[in-house]
Short mmCIF file of C-alpha atoms and ligand atoms in Angstrom, two decimals:
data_model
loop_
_atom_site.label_atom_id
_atom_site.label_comp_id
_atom_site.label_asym_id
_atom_site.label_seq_id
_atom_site.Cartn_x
_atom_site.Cartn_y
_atom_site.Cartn_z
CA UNK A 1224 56.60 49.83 66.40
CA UNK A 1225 55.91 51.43 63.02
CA UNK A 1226 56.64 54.92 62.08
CA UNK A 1227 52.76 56.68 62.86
CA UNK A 1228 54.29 59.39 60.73
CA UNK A 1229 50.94 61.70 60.12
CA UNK A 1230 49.02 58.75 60.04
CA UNK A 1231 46.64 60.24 63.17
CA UNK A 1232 47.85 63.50 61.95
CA UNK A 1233 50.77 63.28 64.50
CA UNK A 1234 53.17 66.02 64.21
CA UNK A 1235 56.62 65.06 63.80
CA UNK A 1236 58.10 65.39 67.49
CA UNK A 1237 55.86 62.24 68.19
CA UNK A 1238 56.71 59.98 65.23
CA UNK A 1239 58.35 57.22 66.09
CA UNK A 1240 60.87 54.72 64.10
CA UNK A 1241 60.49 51.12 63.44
CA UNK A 1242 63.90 49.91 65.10
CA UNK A 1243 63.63 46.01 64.70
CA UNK A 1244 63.43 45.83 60.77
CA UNK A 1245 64.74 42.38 58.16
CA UNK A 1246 65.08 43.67 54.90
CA UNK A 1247 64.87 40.87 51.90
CA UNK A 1248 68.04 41.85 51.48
CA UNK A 1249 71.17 43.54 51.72
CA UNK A 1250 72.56 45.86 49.53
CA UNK A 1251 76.20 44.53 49.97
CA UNK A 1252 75.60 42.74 46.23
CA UNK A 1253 77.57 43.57 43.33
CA UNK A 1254 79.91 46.45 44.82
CA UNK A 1255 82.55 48.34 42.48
CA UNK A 1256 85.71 50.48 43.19
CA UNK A 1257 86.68 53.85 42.70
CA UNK A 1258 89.99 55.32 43.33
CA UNK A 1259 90.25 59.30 43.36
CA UNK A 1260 93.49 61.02 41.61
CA UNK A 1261 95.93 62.52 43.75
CA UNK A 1262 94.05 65.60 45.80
CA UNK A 1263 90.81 64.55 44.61
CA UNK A 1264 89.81 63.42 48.08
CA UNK A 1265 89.90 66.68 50.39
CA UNK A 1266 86.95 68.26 49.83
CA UNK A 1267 84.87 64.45 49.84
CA UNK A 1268 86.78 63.99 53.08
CA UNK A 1269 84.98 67.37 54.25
CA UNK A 1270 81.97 66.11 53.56
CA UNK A 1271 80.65 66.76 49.90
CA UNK A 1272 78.98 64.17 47.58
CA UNK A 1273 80.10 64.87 44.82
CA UNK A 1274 83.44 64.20 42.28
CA UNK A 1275 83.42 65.82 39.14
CA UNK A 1276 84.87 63.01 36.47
CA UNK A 1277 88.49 64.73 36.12
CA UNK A 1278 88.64 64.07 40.39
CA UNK A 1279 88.42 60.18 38.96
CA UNK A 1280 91.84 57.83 38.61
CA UNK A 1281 89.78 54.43 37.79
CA UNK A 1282 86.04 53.17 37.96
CA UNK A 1283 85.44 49.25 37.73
CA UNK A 1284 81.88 48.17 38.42
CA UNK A 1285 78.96 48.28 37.05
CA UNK A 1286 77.55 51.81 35.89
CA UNK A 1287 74.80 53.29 38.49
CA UNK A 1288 75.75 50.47 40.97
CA UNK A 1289 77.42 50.76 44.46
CA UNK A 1290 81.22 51.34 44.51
CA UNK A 1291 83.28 51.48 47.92
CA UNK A 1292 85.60 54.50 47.53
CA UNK A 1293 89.46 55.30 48.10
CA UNK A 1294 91.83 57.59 47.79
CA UNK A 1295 94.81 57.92 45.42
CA UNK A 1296 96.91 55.93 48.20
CA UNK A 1297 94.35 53.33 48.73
CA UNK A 1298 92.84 54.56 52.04
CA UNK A 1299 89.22 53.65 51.86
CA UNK A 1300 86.91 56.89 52.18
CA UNK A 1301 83.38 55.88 51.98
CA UNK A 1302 80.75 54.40 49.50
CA UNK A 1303 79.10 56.29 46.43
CA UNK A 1304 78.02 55.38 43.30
CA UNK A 1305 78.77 56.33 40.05
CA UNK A 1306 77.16 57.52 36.41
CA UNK A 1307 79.67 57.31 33.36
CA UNK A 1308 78.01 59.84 30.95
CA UNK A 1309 77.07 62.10 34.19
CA UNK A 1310 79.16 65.61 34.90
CA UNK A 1311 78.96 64.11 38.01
CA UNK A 1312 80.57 61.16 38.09
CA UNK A 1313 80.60 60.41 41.91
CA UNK A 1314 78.28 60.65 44.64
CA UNK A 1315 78.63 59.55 48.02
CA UNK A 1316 76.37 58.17 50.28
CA UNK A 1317 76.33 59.23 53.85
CA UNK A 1318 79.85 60.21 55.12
CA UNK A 1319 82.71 57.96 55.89
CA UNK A 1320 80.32 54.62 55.35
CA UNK A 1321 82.23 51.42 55.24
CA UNK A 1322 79.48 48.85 55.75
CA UNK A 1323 77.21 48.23 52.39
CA UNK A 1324 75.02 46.34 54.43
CA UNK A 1325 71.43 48.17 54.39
CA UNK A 1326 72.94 51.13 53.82
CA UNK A 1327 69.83 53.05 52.11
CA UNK A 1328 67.80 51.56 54.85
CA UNK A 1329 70.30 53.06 57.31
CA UNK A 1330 70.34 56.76 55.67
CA UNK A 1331 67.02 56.85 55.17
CA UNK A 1332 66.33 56.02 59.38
CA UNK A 1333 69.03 58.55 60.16
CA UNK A 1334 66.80 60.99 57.92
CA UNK A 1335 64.03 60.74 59.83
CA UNK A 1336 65.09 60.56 62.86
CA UNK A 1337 66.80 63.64 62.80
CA UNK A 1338 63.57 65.01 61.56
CA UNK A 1339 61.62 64.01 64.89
CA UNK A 1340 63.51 67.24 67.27
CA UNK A 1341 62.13 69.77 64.96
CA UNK A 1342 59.00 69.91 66.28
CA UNK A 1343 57.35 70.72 63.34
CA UNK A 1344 53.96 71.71 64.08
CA UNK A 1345 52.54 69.88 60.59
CA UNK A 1346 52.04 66.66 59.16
CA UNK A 1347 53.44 67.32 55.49
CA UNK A 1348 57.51 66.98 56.35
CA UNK A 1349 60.15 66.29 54.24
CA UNK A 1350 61.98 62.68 55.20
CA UNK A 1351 64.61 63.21 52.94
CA UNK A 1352 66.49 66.20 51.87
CA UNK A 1353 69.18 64.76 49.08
CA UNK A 1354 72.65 65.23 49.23
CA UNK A 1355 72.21 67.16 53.09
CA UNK A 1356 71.08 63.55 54.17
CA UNK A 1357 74.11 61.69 52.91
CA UNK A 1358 70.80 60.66 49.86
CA UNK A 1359 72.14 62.35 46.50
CA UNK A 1360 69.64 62.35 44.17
CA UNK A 1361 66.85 61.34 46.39
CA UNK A 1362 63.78 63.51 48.12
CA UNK A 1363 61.01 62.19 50.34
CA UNK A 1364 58.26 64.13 51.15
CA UNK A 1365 55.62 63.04 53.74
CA UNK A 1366 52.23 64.46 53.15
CA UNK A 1367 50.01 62.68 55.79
CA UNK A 1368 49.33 59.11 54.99
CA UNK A 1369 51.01 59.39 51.46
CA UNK A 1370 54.87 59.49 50.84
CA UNK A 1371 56.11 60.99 47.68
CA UNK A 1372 59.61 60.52 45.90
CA UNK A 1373 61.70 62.17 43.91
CA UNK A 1374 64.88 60.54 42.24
CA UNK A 1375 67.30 61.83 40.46
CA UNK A 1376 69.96 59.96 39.62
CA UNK A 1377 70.98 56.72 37.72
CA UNK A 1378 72.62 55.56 41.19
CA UNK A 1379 69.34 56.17 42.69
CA UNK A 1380 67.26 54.72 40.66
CA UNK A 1381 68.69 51.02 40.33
CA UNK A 1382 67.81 51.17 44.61
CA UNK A 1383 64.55 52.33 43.92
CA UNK A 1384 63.35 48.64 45.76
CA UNK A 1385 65.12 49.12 48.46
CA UNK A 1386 64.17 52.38 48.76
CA UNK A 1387 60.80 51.71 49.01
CA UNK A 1388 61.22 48.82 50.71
CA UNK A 1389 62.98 50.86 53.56
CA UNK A 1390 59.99 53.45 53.56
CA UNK A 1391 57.32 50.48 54.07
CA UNK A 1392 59.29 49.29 56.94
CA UNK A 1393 60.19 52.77 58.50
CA UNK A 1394 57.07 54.61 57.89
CA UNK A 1395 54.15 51.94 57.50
CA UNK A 1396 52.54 54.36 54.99
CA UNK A 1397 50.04 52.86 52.79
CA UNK A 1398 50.55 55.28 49.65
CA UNK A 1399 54.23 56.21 48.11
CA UNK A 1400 53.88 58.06 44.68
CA UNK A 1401 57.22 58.48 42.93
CA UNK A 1402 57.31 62.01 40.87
CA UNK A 1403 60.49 61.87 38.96
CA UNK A 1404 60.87 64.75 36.80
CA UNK A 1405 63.72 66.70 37.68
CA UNK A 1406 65.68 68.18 34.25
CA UNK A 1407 68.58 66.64 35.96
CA UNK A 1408 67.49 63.07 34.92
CA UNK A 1409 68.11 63.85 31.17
CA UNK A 1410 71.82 64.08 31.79
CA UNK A 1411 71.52 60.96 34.28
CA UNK A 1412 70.21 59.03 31.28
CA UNK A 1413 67.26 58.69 32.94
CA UNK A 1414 63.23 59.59 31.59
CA UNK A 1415 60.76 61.17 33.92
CA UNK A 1416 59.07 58.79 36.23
CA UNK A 1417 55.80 59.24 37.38
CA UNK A 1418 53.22 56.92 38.89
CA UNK A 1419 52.29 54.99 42.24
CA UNK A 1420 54.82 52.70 44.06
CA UNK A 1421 52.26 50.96 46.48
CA UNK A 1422 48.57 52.16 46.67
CA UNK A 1423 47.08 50.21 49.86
CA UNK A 1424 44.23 52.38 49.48
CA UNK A 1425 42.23 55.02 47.47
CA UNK A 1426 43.91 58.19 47.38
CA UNK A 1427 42.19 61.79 46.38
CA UNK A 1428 43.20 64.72 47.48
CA UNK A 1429 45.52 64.41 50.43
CA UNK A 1430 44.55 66.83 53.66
CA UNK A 1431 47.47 67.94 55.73
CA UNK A 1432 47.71 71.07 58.24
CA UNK A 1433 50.52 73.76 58.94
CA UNK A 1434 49.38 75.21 62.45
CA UNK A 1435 46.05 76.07 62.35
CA UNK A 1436 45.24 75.70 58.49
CA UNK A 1437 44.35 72.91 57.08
CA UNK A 1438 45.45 72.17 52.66
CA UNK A 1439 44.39 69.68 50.60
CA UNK A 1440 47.44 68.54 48.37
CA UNK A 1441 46.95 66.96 45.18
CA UNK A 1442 50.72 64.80 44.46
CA UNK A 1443 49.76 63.84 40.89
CA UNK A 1444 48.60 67.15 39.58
CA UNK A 1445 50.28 69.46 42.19
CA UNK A 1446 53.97 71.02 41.15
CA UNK A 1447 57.09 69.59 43.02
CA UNK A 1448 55.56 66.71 45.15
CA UNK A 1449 52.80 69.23 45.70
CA UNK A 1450 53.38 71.42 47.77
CA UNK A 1451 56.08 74.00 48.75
CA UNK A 1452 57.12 72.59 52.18
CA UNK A 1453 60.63 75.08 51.49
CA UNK A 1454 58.72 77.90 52.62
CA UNK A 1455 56.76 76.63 55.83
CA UNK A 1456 58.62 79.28 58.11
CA UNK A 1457 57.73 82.08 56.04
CA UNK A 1458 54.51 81.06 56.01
CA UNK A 1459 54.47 81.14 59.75
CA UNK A 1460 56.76 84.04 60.10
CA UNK A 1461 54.03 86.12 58.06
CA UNK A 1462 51.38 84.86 60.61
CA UNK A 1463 53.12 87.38 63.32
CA UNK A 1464 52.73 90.01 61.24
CA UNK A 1465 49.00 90.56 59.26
CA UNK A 1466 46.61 91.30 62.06
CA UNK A 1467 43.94 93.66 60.41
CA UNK A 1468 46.65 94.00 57.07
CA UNK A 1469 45.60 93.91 53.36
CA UNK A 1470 48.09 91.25 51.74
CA UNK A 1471 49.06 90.71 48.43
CA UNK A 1472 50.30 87.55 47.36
CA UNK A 1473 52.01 86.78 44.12
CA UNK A 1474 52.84 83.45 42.65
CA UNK A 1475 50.33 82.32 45.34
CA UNK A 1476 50.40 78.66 44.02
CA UNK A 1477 47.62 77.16 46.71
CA UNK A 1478 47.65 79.83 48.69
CA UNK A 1479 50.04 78.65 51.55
CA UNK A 1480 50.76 83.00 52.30
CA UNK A 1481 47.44 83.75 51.64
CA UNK A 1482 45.68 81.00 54.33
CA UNK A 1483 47.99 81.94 56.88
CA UNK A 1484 47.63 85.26 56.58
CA UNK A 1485 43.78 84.99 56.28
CA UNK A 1486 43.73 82.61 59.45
CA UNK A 1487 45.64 84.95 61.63
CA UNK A 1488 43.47 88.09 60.67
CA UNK A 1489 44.61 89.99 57.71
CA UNK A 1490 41.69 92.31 56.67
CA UNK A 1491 41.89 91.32 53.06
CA UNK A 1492 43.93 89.27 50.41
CA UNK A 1493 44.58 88.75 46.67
CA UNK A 1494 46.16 85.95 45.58
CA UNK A 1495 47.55 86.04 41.95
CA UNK A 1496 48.86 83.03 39.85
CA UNK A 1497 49.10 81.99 36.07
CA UNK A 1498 48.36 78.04 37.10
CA UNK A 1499 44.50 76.99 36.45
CA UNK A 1500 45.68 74.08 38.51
CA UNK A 1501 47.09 76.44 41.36
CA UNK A 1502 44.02 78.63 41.28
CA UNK A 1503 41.52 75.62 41.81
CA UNK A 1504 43.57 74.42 44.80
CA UNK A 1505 43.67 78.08 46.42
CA UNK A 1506 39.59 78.18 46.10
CA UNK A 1507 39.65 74.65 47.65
CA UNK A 1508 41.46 75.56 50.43
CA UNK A 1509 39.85 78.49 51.16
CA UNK A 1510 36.43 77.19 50.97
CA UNK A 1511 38.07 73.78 53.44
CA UNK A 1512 39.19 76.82 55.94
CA UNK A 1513 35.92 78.26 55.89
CA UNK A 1514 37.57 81.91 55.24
CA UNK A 1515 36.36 84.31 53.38
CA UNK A 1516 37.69 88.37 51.85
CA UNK A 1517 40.08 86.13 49.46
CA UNK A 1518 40.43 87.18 45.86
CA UNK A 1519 41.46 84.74 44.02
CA UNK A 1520 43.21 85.71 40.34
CA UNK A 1521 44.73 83.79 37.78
CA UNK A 1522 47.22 85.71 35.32
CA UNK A 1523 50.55 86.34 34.71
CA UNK A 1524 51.70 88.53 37.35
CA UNK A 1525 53.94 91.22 34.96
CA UNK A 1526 50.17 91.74 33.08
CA UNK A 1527 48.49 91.91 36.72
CA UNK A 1528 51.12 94.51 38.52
CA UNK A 1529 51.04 96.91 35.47
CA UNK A 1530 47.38 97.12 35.45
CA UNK A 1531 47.10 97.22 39.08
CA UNK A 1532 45.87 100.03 41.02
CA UNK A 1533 46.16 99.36 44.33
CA UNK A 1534 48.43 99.72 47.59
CA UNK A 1535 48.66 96.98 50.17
CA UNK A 1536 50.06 96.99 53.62
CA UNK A 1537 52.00 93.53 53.05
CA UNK A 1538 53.23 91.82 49.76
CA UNK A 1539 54.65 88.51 49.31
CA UNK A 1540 56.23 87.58 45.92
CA UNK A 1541 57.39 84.15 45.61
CA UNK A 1542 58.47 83.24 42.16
CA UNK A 1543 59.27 80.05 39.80
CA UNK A 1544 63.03 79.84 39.75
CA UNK A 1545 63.91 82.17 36.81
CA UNK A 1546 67.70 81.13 35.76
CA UNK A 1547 67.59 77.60 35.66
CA UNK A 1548 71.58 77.38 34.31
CA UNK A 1549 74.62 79.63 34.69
CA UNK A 1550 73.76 81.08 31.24
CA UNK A 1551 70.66 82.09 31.90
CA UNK A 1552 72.11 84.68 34.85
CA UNK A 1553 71.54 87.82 33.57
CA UNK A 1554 68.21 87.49 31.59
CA UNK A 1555 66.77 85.81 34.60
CA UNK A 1556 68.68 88.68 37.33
CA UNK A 1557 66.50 91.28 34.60
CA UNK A 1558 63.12 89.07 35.17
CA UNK A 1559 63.39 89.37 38.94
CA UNK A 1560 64.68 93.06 38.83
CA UNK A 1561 61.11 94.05 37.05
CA UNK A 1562 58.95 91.65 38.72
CA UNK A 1563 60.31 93.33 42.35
CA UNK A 1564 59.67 96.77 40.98
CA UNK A 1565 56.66 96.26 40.20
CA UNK A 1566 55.58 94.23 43.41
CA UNK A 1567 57.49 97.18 45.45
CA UNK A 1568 55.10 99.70 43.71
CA UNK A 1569 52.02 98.37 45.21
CA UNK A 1570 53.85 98.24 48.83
CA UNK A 1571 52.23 101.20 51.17
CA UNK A 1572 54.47 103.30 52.89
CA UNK A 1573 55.53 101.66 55.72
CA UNK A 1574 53.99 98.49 54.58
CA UNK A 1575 56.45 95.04 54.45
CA UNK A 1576 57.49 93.79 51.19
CA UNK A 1577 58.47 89.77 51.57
CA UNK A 1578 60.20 88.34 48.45
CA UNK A 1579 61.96 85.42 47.91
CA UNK A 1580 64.05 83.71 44.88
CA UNK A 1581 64.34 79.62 44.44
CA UNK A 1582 66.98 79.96 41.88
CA UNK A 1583 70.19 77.87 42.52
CA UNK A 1584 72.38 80.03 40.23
CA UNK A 1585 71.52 83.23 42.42
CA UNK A 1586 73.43 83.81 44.99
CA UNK A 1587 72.09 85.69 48.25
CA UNK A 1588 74.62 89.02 47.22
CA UNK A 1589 73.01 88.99 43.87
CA UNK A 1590 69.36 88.87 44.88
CA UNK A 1591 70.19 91.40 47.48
CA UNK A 1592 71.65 93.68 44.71
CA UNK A 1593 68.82 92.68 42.23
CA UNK A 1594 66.09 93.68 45.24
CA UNK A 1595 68.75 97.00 45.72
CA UNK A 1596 68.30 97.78 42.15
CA UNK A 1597 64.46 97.34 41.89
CA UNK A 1598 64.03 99.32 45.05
CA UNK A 1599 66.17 102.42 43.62
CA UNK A 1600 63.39 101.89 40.02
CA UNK A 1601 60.55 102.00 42.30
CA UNK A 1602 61.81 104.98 44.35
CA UNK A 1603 61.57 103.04 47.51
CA UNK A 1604 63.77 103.40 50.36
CA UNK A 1605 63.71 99.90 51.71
CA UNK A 1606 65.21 98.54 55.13
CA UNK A 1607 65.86 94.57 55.62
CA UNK A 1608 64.18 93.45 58.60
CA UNK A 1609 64.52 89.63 58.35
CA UNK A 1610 66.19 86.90 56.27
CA UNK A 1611 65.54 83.13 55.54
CA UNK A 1612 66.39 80.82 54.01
CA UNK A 1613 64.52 76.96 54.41
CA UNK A 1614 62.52 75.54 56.17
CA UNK A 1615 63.34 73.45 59.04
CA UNK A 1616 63.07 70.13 57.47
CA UNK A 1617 65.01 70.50 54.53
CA UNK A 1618 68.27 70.93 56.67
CA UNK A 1619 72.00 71.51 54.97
CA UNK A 1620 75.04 70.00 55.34
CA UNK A 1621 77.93 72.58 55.54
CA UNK A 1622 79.80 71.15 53.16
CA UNK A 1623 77.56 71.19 50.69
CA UNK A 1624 76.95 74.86 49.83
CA UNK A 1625 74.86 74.03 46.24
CA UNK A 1626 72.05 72.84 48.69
CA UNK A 1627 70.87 76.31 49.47
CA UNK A 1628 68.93 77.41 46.68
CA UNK A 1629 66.21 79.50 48.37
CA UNK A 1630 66.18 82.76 49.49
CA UNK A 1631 63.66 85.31 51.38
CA UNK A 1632 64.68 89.04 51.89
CA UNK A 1633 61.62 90.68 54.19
CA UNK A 1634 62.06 94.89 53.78
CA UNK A 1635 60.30 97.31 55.57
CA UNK A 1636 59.24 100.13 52.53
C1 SAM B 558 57.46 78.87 44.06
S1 SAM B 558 55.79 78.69 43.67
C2 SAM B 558 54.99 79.59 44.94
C3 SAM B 558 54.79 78.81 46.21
C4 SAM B 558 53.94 79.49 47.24
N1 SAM B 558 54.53 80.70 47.70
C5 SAM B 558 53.64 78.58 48.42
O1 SAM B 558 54.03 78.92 49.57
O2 SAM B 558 53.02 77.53 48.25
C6 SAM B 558 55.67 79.70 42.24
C7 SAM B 558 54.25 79.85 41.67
O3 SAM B 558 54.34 80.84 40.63
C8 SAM B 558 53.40 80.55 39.62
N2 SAM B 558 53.81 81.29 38.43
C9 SAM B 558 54.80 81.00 37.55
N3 SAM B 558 54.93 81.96 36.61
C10 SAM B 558 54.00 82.90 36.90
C11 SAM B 558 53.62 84.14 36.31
N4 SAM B 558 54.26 84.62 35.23
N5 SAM B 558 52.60 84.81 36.86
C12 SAM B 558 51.94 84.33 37.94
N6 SAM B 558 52.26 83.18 38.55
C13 SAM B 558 53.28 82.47 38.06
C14 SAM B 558 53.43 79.04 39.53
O4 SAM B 558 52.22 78.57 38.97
C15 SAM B 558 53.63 78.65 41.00
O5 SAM B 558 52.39 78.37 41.59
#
């Protein structure tokens, strides 16, 4: 049986895997060694990918290329590979693997599968969710018939065939568009990568639906893979909440808040963001919808908030990720400190202020203080009344804390 993933539009409770597979080959071929230094091995043995090159004794293999992994006294602790002018010199795959036999096939199954008891109403999911599926350096989204992929690493990219090779026998889909452009590839050695793996057919715009609204995703011109699957339960959370409400929605990108909202019967709602590219998408999807009271604006939203008037019942303010390294902390926590007050200003009284950060290098305590701050600018007294982080799909491993990069703090003003 092949993976039906979306391809009838089949949510992904009722996707099922291919189980009788024959890979070309296995990946067995050309295996290294690594042996930690003394101590090096506890917190891999808890479960994290990764070891920093001073965790490393000796490396002998070829660079990017599987290496089966031990500890300083020789006890074998898994597989990884490793990238000689990375920070990151050592990333494991899975946890505890022995067997390099198909193991990307096998990771890459286990992925999905554990995606099938989500019940995720939609058929845009992602597959893979990097280092939280045993994958470092790899993400596969799934919008509908098309797959797209995201590597990141040297390791990753020398099984880029058997990665795909793994998706066409798992998932059957007839489209798989790689869109490698993480900054991370620079210090992987690696240029950005961007074009179509396999292209059984013609692909436009790709259609997918979240509940009862329907998107049209464009992978090639859209940001990330194309659409912000991160925030789905926001999206629906938000749903509960808009009956007969005016929304605001900043950094709308497609408008993922704003057709939600629209769908489940907010009065009215603006949609603001900088992106040409974002902007034509939102009208798209309205006009696919059929909805209608949607203002669409593109501009930056600093210019738009200080020149806007208005009060709404609900805003949602969803930014880019502002401190993209540790030294951009505090010129990044003074970005999102004025962006908030502003947003906060335009929240009615007793009206719900949603925001959320994407930045890695925040922690949840300092966006909390940050939203603390810009509530005590905007002379708001402001009460928490839900927190999230992602969505469903992109689950964590516990031991691997630097996975959880988004954040959503809902307040009641
Ligand atoms: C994280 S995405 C928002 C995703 C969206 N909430 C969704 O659910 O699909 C951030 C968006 O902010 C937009 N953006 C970035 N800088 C901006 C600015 N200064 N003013 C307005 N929009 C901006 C980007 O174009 C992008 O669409």
């Amino acid at each position: 049986m092949s993976l039906e993933l979306g391809l009838k539009g089949t949510p992904m409770s009722e996707v099922q895997v291919n189980e009788e597979v024959k890979l070309n080959r296995g990946d067995s071929a050309l295996i290294g060694t690594v042996r930690l230094k003394p101590n090096r091995d506890k917190t891999v043995r808890l479960g994290h990918p990764w070891v920093f090159s001073k965790g490393i004794a000796s490396f002998e293999g070829i660079n990017g290329g599987l290496v089966r992994v031990f500890c300083s006294q020789n006890t074998p602790i898994g597989i990884g590979y490793v990238n000689e002018r990375s920070n990151i010199r050592l990333r494991m795959l899975g946890h505890f693997e022995s067997d390099p036999d198909r193991l990307i096939f096998r990771l890459i199954k286990k992925s999905i599968e554990r995606r099938k008891i989500l019940n995720i109403p939609s058929n845009a999911v992602r597959l893979v969710n990097g280092e939280n599926d045993g994958l470092s350096g790899l993400i596969v989204d799934c919008y509908h018939r098309v797959l797209v992929i995201q590597i990141g690493t040297l390791g990753m990219e020398i099984l880029k065939d058997q990665i795909v090779e793994a998706l066409d026998l798992l998932v059957g889909a007839p489209v798989i568009y790689e869109k490698s452009t993480s900054i991370s590839r620079k210090e992987e050695g690696l240029k950005s990568s961007n074009g179509w793996l396999k292209k059984d057919e013609e692909v436009g715009l790709v259609e997918i639906f979240e509940k009862d609204v329907r998107f049209l995703i464009d992978v090639v011109e859209g940001q990330k893979t194309g659409f912000f699957l991160d925030q789905r339960n926001m999206r629906f959370w938000l749903k509960d909440h808009v009956e007969h409400k005016s929304v605001l929605n900043l950094c709308a990108y497609s408008g993922g808040f704003s057709l939600h909202a629209l769908k489940s019967g907010a009065s009215k709602v603006t949609s603001v963001d900088i992106s040409r590219e974002a902007c034509r998408q939102m009208h798209l999807n309205t006009e696919l919808n059929g909805l209608k009271n949607h203002e669409i604006i593109e501009k930056d939203v600093f210019e738009f908030l200080t020149n806007c008037q208005e009060r709404y019942d609900i805003v949602v303010l969803d930014p880019p990720a502002f401190i993209k390294s540790k030294k951009d902390l505090l010129k990044g926590a003074k970005a999102y400190r004025e962006m908030n007050r502003l947003a906060l200003e335009k929240v009615k009284n007793r009206g719900i202020f949603l925001s959320s950060s994407c930045s890695y290098f925040l922690d949840e305590g300092f966006f909390e203080t940050i939203l603390l701050e810009a509530s005590l600018l905007a002379k708001r007294d402001v009460q928490v009344i839900h927190r999230h982080s992602l969505a469903l799909d992109h689950m964590k491993s516990l031991a691997f804390r630097e996975g959880e990069y988004l954040k959503t703090v809902v307040m009641l003003c």
